[in-house]
Each structure stands twice: as C-alpha cells, then as structure tokens.
Amino acid sequence: MKQFLKTTSIPLAAALLLAACGNSQQPPKETGHEGHNHAAEEAPATTAAVKLKDDKLNAVYQHYIHLTNALVSGDAAEAKIAGNAIETGAKAVEGGNKIAADAAKIVAAADINTQRTAYSSLSNEMITLVKKSGLSSGELYVDFCPMALNDKGGYWISAAKDIKNPYFGDQMLTCGEVKETLK
C-alpha cells in the first residue's frame, strides 16, 4: 500500500501543481534554432511588428536582436551563437561583408568586452543597411550611449524606446538615449 501511495501521489501532486498554476500551455514546437537560449531573444512586442524591406537583411536583423539581448544580459556564449548566425546570413546580404566580418570577430572573441567592441562596428553597419533598406512595417530606434567604448560612444538599433544598453548590460542598463527613429 505504501508503494502504491508513493507511485501515485507524486504524479498526482505534480499534475495538481501545474493545474493550480494555470499552466495549460502546450510545449513549444521545435523551430530549427534549438541549442541556444530563446529566452535571451525575447524582446518587446513591437519587435514582431518590425519588418525590413530587404528579406535577407530582415533575417539578419532577427539574429541582431538575439545578439543585442545576449550582450545586454552579459551572455558571451549566446553572443557567439548569434554572431555565428549573423555571419552566415550577412554573406547573402548586398553590402553585408563588413557585418559578416564583425560577426566573425564576435564569435572569435575571448570575452564579452571584445564582443562589445566588435558589436559597435557591426551596429554601425546594420544602421547603414537598415536605413538603405527601409522598413515595410513597424519602427526602429537608433540608440546611443556616450560612455561606451571608453567614452567614444556606441550606437545600436532597438525596437523599443526603453534603453537597454548592450555595451554595459546590468552595470548601466539604462545609460543612453534615442537619437533617431526609423519608420
């Protein structure tokens, strides 16, 4: 009888706990991007509304979001994964060779500070290409942190007006300002 209670009470308790928490969601379906932390890619709801006119650049932009979020959270391993995807995708984008080279530097970097330095150059190129491409929906913000890169300053693209600084992460998460809105 004790064995019966042990084998039935644990699964029953787990089921009740899940039901009590309202966890009725189905498990996520495989998307082909397994192996890295999708939580790091979560961005504001406005991100889904953003679409660039150049489909190839739009695909790279999605990985750029992943990279930016990885740097915001200080996750060098995730930054390498995103950098690898950017490097691959940027080679198919007209004028994307510099972005691919900068992404390769992020992948090869030994630490997050080196990744953030390469990210600055990559972001400058992304801003140029996004402006050239234009947006078919949504809006993006060109953000700037004057303290990044030893007070030389650094730009990045964001889909939200709220500043989340990829150059400093938790150290100075809200350091920076919106310099331009792209529509």
PDB file of C-alpha atoms in Angstrom:
ATOM      1  CA  MET A   1       0.000   0.000   0.000  1.00  0.00           C
ATOM      2  CA  LYS A   2       2.884   2.391   0.805  1.00  0.00           C
ATOM      3  CA  GLN A   3       4.429   1.693  -2.595  1.00  0.00           C
ATOM      4  CA  PHE A   4       1.080   2.412  -4.295  1.00  0.00           C
ATOM      5  CA  LEU A   5       0.791   5.764  -2.499  1.00  0.00           C
ATOM      6  CA  LYS A   6       4.338   6.746  -3.463  1.00  0.00           C
ATOM      7  CA  THR A   7       3.875   5.905  -7.153  1.00  0.00           C
ATOM      8  CA  THR A   8       0.507   7.631  -7.495  1.00  0.00           C
ATOM      9  CA  SER A   9       0.821  10.606  -5.145  1.00  0.00           C
ATOM     10  CA  ILE A  10       3.899  12.192  -6.759  1.00  0.00           C
ATOM     11  CA  PRO A  11       2.481  12.358 -10.318  1.00  0.00           C
ATOM     12  CA  LEU A  12      -0.893  13.424  -8.922  1.00  0.00           C
ATOM     13  CA  ALA A  13       0.720  16.200  -6.870  1.00  0.00           C
ATOM     14  CA  ALA A  14       2.690  17.391  -9.905  1.00  0.00           C
ATOM     15  CA  ALA A  15      -0.459  17.476 -12.040  1.00  0.00           C
ATOM     16  CA  LEU A  16      -2.321  19.435  -9.386  1.00  0.00           C
ATOM     17  CA  LEU A  17       0.540  21.888  -9.023  1.00  0.00           C
ATOM     18  CA  LEU A  18       0.636  22.521 -12.761  1.00  0.00           C
ATOM     19  CA  ALA A  19      -3.139  22.936 -12.919  1.00  0.00           C
ATOM     20  CA  ALA A  20      -3.108  25.298  -9.942  1.00  0.00           C
ATOM     21  CA  CYS A  21      -0.503  27.479 -11.623  1.00  0.00           C
ATOM     22  CA  GLY A  22      -2.644  27.736 -14.748  1.00  0.00           C
ATOM     23  CA  ASN A  23      -0.008  26.105 -16.901  1.00  0.00           C
ATOM     24  CA  SER A  24      -2.224  24.868 -19.690  1.00  0.00           C
ATOM     25  CA  GLN A  25       0.185  25.802 -22.484  1.00  0.00           C
ATOM     26  CA  GLN A  26       1.419  23.214 -24.914  1.00  0.00           C
ATOM     27  CA  PRO A  27       5.172  22.631 -25.032  1.00  0.00           C
ATOM     28  CA  PRO A  28       6.924  24.743 -27.688  1.00  0.00           C
ATOM     29  CA  LYS A  29       7.387  23.203 -31.109  1.00  0.00           C
ATOM     30  CA  GLU A  30      10.863  22.723 -32.495  1.00  0.00           C
ATOM     31  CA  THR A  31      11.872  25.636 -34.727  1.00  0.00           C
ATOM     32  CA  GLY A  32      15.282  24.664 -36.011  1.00  0.00           C
ATOM     33  CA  HIS A  33      17.011  27.021 -33.589  1.00  0.00           C
ATOM     34  CA  GLU A  34      17.428  24.533 -30.775  1.00  0.00           C
ATOM     35  CA  GLY A  35      20.606  24.600 -28.780  1.00  0.00           C
ATOM     36  CA  HIS A  36      20.543  28.191 -27.637  1.00  0.00           C
ATOM     37  CA  ASN A  37      18.559  30.189 -25.142  1.00  0.00           C
ATOM     38  CA  HIS A  38      15.467  31.587 -26.819  1.00  0.00           C
ATOM     39  CA  ALA A  39      14.647  33.455 -23.618  1.00  0.00           C
ATOM     40  CA  ALA A  40      17.597  35.696 -24.399  1.00  0.00           C
ATOM     41  CA  GLU A  41      15.863  36.641 -27.662  1.00  0.00           C
ATOM     42  CA  GLU A  42      12.672  37.815 -26.049  1.00  0.00           C
ATOM     43  CA  ALA A  43      12.050  41.427 -26.925  1.00  0.00           C
ATOM     44  CA  PRO A  44       9.201  43.849 -26.627  1.00  0.00           C
ATOM     45  CA  ALA A  45       6.003  43.032 -28.521  1.00  0.00           C
ATOM     46  CA  THR A  46       6.817  45.780 -31.021  1.00  0.00           C
ATOM     47  CA  THR A  47       9.680  43.662 -32.367  1.00  0.00           C
ATOM     48  CA  ALA A  48       7.222  41.338 -34.100  1.00  0.00           C
ATOM     49  CA  ALA A  49       5.742  44.297 -35.986  1.00  0.00           C
ATOM     50  CA  VAL A  50       9.138  45.360 -37.379  1.00  0.00           C
ATOM     51  CA  LYS A  51       9.890  44.123 -40.881  1.00  0.00           C
ATOM     52  CA  LEU A  52      12.622  45.374 -43.146  1.00  0.00           C
ATOM     53  CA  LYS A  53      12.015  45.698 -46.884  1.00  0.00           C
ATOM     54  CA  ASP A  54      15.077  43.550 -47.675  1.00  0.00           C
ATOM     55  CA  ASP A  55      14.124  39.977 -46.674  1.00  0.00           C
ATOM     56  CA  LYS A  56      17.736  38.819 -46.337  1.00  0.00           C
ATOM     57  CA  LEU A  57      18.627  41.772 -44.142  1.00  0.00           C
ATOM     58  CA  ASN A  58      15.433  41.195 -42.160  1.00  0.00           C
ATOM     59  CA  ALA A  59      16.641  37.663 -41.383  1.00  0.00           C
ATOM     60  CA  VAL A  60      19.997  39.052 -40.200  1.00  0.00           C
ATOM     61  CA  TYR A  61      18.175  41.668 -38.128  1.00  0.00           C
ATOM     62  CA  GLN A  62      16.389  38.902 -36.187  1.00  0.00           C
ATOM     63  CA  HIS A  63      19.777  37.486 -35.171  1.00  0.00           C
ATOM     64  CA  TYR A  64      20.988  41.021 -34.404  1.00  0.00           C
ATOM     65  CA  ILE A  65      18.171  41.241 -31.830  1.00  0.00           C
ATOM     66  CA  HIS A  66      19.419  37.960 -30.335  1.00  0.00           C
ATOM     67  CA  LEU A  67      22.977  39.340 -30.212  1.00  0.00           C
ATOM     68  CA  THR A  68      21.884  42.619 -28.629  1.00  0.00           C
ATOM     69  CA  ASN A  69      19.877  40.803 -25.956  1.00  0.00           C
ATOM     70  CA  ALA A  70      22.809  38.481 -25.246  1.00  0.00           C
ATOM     71  CA  LEU A  71      25.114  41.464 -24.728  1.00  0.00           C
ATOM     72  CA  VAL A  72      22.524  43.227 -22.551  1.00  0.00           C
ATOM     73  CA  SER A  73      22.391  40.148 -20.324  1.00  0.00           C
ATOM     74  CA  GLY A  74      26.191  39.691 -20.411  1.00  0.00           C
ATOM     75  CA  ASP A  75      25.978  36.249 -22.012  1.00  0.00           C
ATOM     76  CA  ALA A  76      29.134  35.795 -24.114  1.00  0.00           C
ATOM     77  CA  ALA A  77      28.169  32.256 -25.182  1.00  0.00           C
ATOM     78  CA  GLU A  78      24.800  33.404 -26.560  1.00  0.00           C
ATOM     79  CA  ALA A  79      26.536  36.327 -28.255  1.00  0.00           C
ATOM     80  CA  LYS A  80      28.781  33.836 -30.069  1.00  0.00           C
ATOM     81  CA  ILE A  81      25.760  31.835 -31.242  1.00  0.00           C
ATOM     82  CA  ALA A  82      24.038  34.964 -32.512  1.00  0.00           C
ATOM     83  CA  GLY A  83      27.270  36.195 -34.087  1.00  0.00           C
ATOM     84  CA  ASN A  84      27.640  32.934 -35.964  1.00  0.00           C
ATOM     85  CA  ALA A  85      24.106  33.254 -37.361  1.00  0.00           C
ATOM     86  CA  ILE A  86      24.726  36.884 -38.343  1.00  0.00           C
ATOM     87  CA  GLU A  87      27.987  35.976 -40.056  1.00  0.00           C
ATOM     88  CA  THR A  88      26.262  33.298 -42.128  1.00  0.00           C
ATOM     89  CA  GLY A  89      23.242  35.435 -43.021  1.00  0.00           C
ATOM     90  CA  ALA A  90      25.145  38.645 -43.739  1.00  0.00           C
ATOM     91  CA  LYS A  91      27.124  36.969 -46.517  1.00  0.00           C
ATOM     92  CA  ALA A  92      23.871  36.773 -48.519  1.00  0.00           C
ATOM     93  CA  VAL A  93      23.046  40.459 -47.955  1.00  0.00           C
ATOM     94  CA  GLU A  94      24.196  43.000 -50.536  1.00  0.00           C
ATOM     95  CA  GLY A  95      26.812  45.091 -48.732  1.00  0.00           C
ATOM     96  CA  GLY A  96      26.857  42.696 -45.783  1.00  0.00           C
ATOM     97  CA  ASN A  97      30.533  41.691 -45.923  1.00  0.00           C
ATOM     98  CA  LYS A  98      31.569  44.122 -43.158  1.00  0.00           C
ATOM     99  CA  ILE A  99      28.761  42.862 -40.917  1.00  0.00           C
ATOM    100  CA  ALA A 100      29.890  39.277 -41.561  1.00  0.00           C
ATOM    101  CA  ALA A 101      33.497  40.200 -40.678  1.00  0.00           C
ATOM    102  CA  ASP A 102      32.417  41.953 -37.468  1.00  0.00           C
ATOM    103  CA  ALA A 103      30.214  38.998 -36.535  1.00  0.00           C
ATOM    104  CA  ALA A 104      33.194  36.674 -37.023  1.00  0.00           C
ATOM    105  CA  LYS A 105      35.124  38.820 -34.523  1.00  0.00           C
ATOM    106  CA  ILE A 106      32.297  38.365 -32.012  1.00  0.00           C
ATOM    107  CA  VAL A 107      32.422  34.599 -32.499  1.00  0.00           C
ATOM    108  CA  ALA A 108      36.213  34.535 -32.066  1.00  0.00           C
ATOM    109  CA  ALA A 109      36.288  36.935 -29.093  1.00  0.00           C
ATOM    110  CA  ALA A 110      37.681  35.635 -25.815  1.00  0.00           C
ATOM    111  CA  ASP A 111      35.493  37.847 -23.612  1.00  0.00           C
ATOM    112  CA  ILE A 112      32.354  39.963 -23.605  1.00  0.00           C
ATOM    113  CA  ASN A 113      34.238  43.283 -23.732  1.00  0.00           C
ATOM    114  CA  THR A 114      35.897  42.288 -27.004  1.00  0.00           C
ATOM    115  CA  GLN A 115      32.488  41.195 -28.310  1.00  0.00           C
ATOM    116  CA  ARG A 116      31.027  44.576 -27.387  1.00  0.00           C
ATOM    117  CA  THR A 117      33.782  46.385 -29.279  1.00  0.00           C
ATOM    118  CA  ALA A 118      33.072  44.353 -32.433  1.00  0.00           C
ATOM    119  CA  TYR A 119      29.335  44.879 -31.840  1.00  0.00           C
ATOM    120  CA  SER A 120      29.833  48.639 -32.174  1.00  0.00           C
ATOM    121  CA  SER A 121      31.216  48.330 -35.685  1.00  0.00           C
ATOM    122  CA  LEU A 122      28.575  45.721 -36.593  1.00  0.00           C
ATOM    123  CA  SER A 123      25.810  48.017 -35.287  1.00  0.00           C
ATOM    124  CA  ASN A 124      27.079  50.970 -37.315  1.00  0.00           C
ATOM    125  CA  GLU A 125      26.933  48.831 -40.456  1.00  0.00           C
ATOM    126  CA  MET A 126      23.478  47.489 -39.551  1.00  0.00           C
ATOM    127  CA  ILE A 127      22.189  51.036 -39.092  1.00  0.00           C
ATOM    128  CA  THR A 128      23.509  51.994 -42.520  1.00  0.00           C
ATOM    129  CA  LEU A 129      21.967  48.948 -44.223  1.00  0.00           C
ATOM    130  CA  VAL A 130      18.640  49.255 -42.389  1.00  0.00           C
ATOM    131  CA  LYS A 131      18.369  52.904 -43.441  1.00  0.00           C
ATOM    132  CA  LYS A 132      19.179  51.911 -47.016  1.00  0.00           C
ATOM    133  CA  SER A 133      16.633  49.072 -46.983  1.00  0.00           C
ATOM    134  CA  GLY A 134      13.871  50.867 -45.149  1.00  0.00           C
ATOM    135  CA  LEU A 135      11.075  49.312 -43.136  1.00  0.00           C
ATOM    136  CA  SER A 136       7.899  47.841 -44.544  1.00  0.00           C
ATOM    137  CA  SER A 137       6.283  47.838 -41.066  1.00  0.00           C
ATOM    138  CA  GLY A 138       6.973  48.986 -37.542  1.00  0.00           C
ATOM    139  CA  GLU A 139       9.629  51.404 -36.376  1.00  0.00           C
ATOM    140  CA  LEU A 140      13.134  51.117 -35.007  1.00  0.00           C
ATOM    141  CA  TYR A 141      15.175  53.375 -32.783  1.00  0.00           C
ATOM    142  CA  VAL A 142      18.823  54.261 -33.175  1.00  0.00           C
ATOM    143  CA  ASP A 143      20.127  54.426 -29.617  1.00  0.00           C
ATOM    144  CA  PHE A 144      23.387  55.925 -28.417  1.00  0.00           C
ATOM    145  CA  CYS A 145      25.441  55.556 -25.254  1.00  0.00           C
ATOM    146  CA  PRO A 146      28.065  58.317 -24.901  1.00  0.00           C
ATOM    147  CA  MET A 147      30.036  56.353 -22.295  1.00  0.00           C
ATOM    148  CA  ALA A 148      30.524  53.203 -24.393  1.00  0.00           C
ATOM    149  CA  LEU A 149      33.950  52.279 -25.712  1.00  0.00           C
ATOM    150  CA  ASN A 150      35.921  54.426 -23.262  1.00  0.00           C
ATOM    151  CA  ASP A 151      33.694  57.479 -23.782  1.00  0.00           C
ATOM    152  CA  LYS A 152      33.891  57.331 -27.588  1.00  0.00           C
ATOM    153  CA  GLY A 153      30.231  56.326 -27.642  1.00  0.00           C
ATOM    154  CA  GLY A 154      28.375  53.495 -29.313  1.00  0.00           C
ATOM    155  CA  TYR A 155      25.185  53.136 -31.329  1.00  0.00           C
ATOM    156  CA  TRP A 156      22.729  50.260 -31.641  1.00  0.00           C
ATOM    157  CA  ILE A 157      19.286  49.528 -33.075  1.00  0.00           C
ATOM    158  CA  SER A 158      16.319  48.797 -30.848  1.00  0.00           C
ATOM    159  CA  ALA A 159      12.633  48.076 -31.439  1.00  0.00           C
ATOM    160  CA  ALA A 160      11.670  49.750 -28.147  1.00  0.00           C
ATOM    161  CA  LYS A 161      12.073  53.284 -26.839  1.00  0.00           C
ATOM    162  CA  ASP A 162      13.244  51.925 -23.490  1.00  0.00           C
ATOM    163  CA  ILE A 163      17.027  51.873 -23.302  1.00  0.00           C
ATOM    164  CA  LYS A 164      18.676  48.513 -22.614  1.00  0.00           C
ATOM    165  CA  ASN A 165      22.352  49.116 -23.071  1.00  0.00           C
ATOM    166  CA  PRO A 166      24.299  46.272 -24.747  1.00  0.00           C
ATOM    167  CA  TYR A 167      27.637  47.971 -24.037  1.00  0.00           C
ATOM    168  CA  PHE A 168      27.289  47.845 -20.246  1.00  0.00           C
ATOM    169  CA  GLY A 169      24.439  45.442 -19.525  1.00  0.00           C
ATOM    170  CA  ASP A 170      23.470  45.358 -15.844  1.00  0.00           C
ATOM    171  CA  GLN A 171      26.241  47.804 -14.904  1.00  0.00           C
ATOM    172  CA  MET A 172      24.457  50.705 -16.634  1.00  0.00           C
ATOM    173  CA  LEU A 173      21.388  49.172 -18.231  1.00  0.00           C
ATOM    174  CA  THR A 174      19.568  52.427 -18.960  1.00  0.00           C
ATOM    175  CA  CYS A 175      22.560  54.551 -19.982  1.00  0.00           C
ATOM    176  CA  GLY A 176      21.868  56.098 -23.356  1.00  0.00           C
ATOM    177  CA  GLU A 177      19.238  57.864 -25.403  1.00  0.00           C
ATOM    178  CA  VAL A 178      17.226  57.512 -28.588  1.00  0.00           C
ATOM    179  CA  LYS A 179      18.960  59.528 -31.306  1.00  0.00           C
ATOM    180  CA  GLU A 180      16.741  58.697 -34.270  1.00  0.00           C
ATOM    181  CA  THR A 181      13.505  56.937 -35.161  1.00  0.00           C
ATOM    182  CA  LEU A 182      13.403  54.866 -38.361  1.00  0.00           C
ATOM    183  CA  LYS A 183       9.992  54.296 -39.943  1.00  0.00           C
TER     184      LYS A 183
END
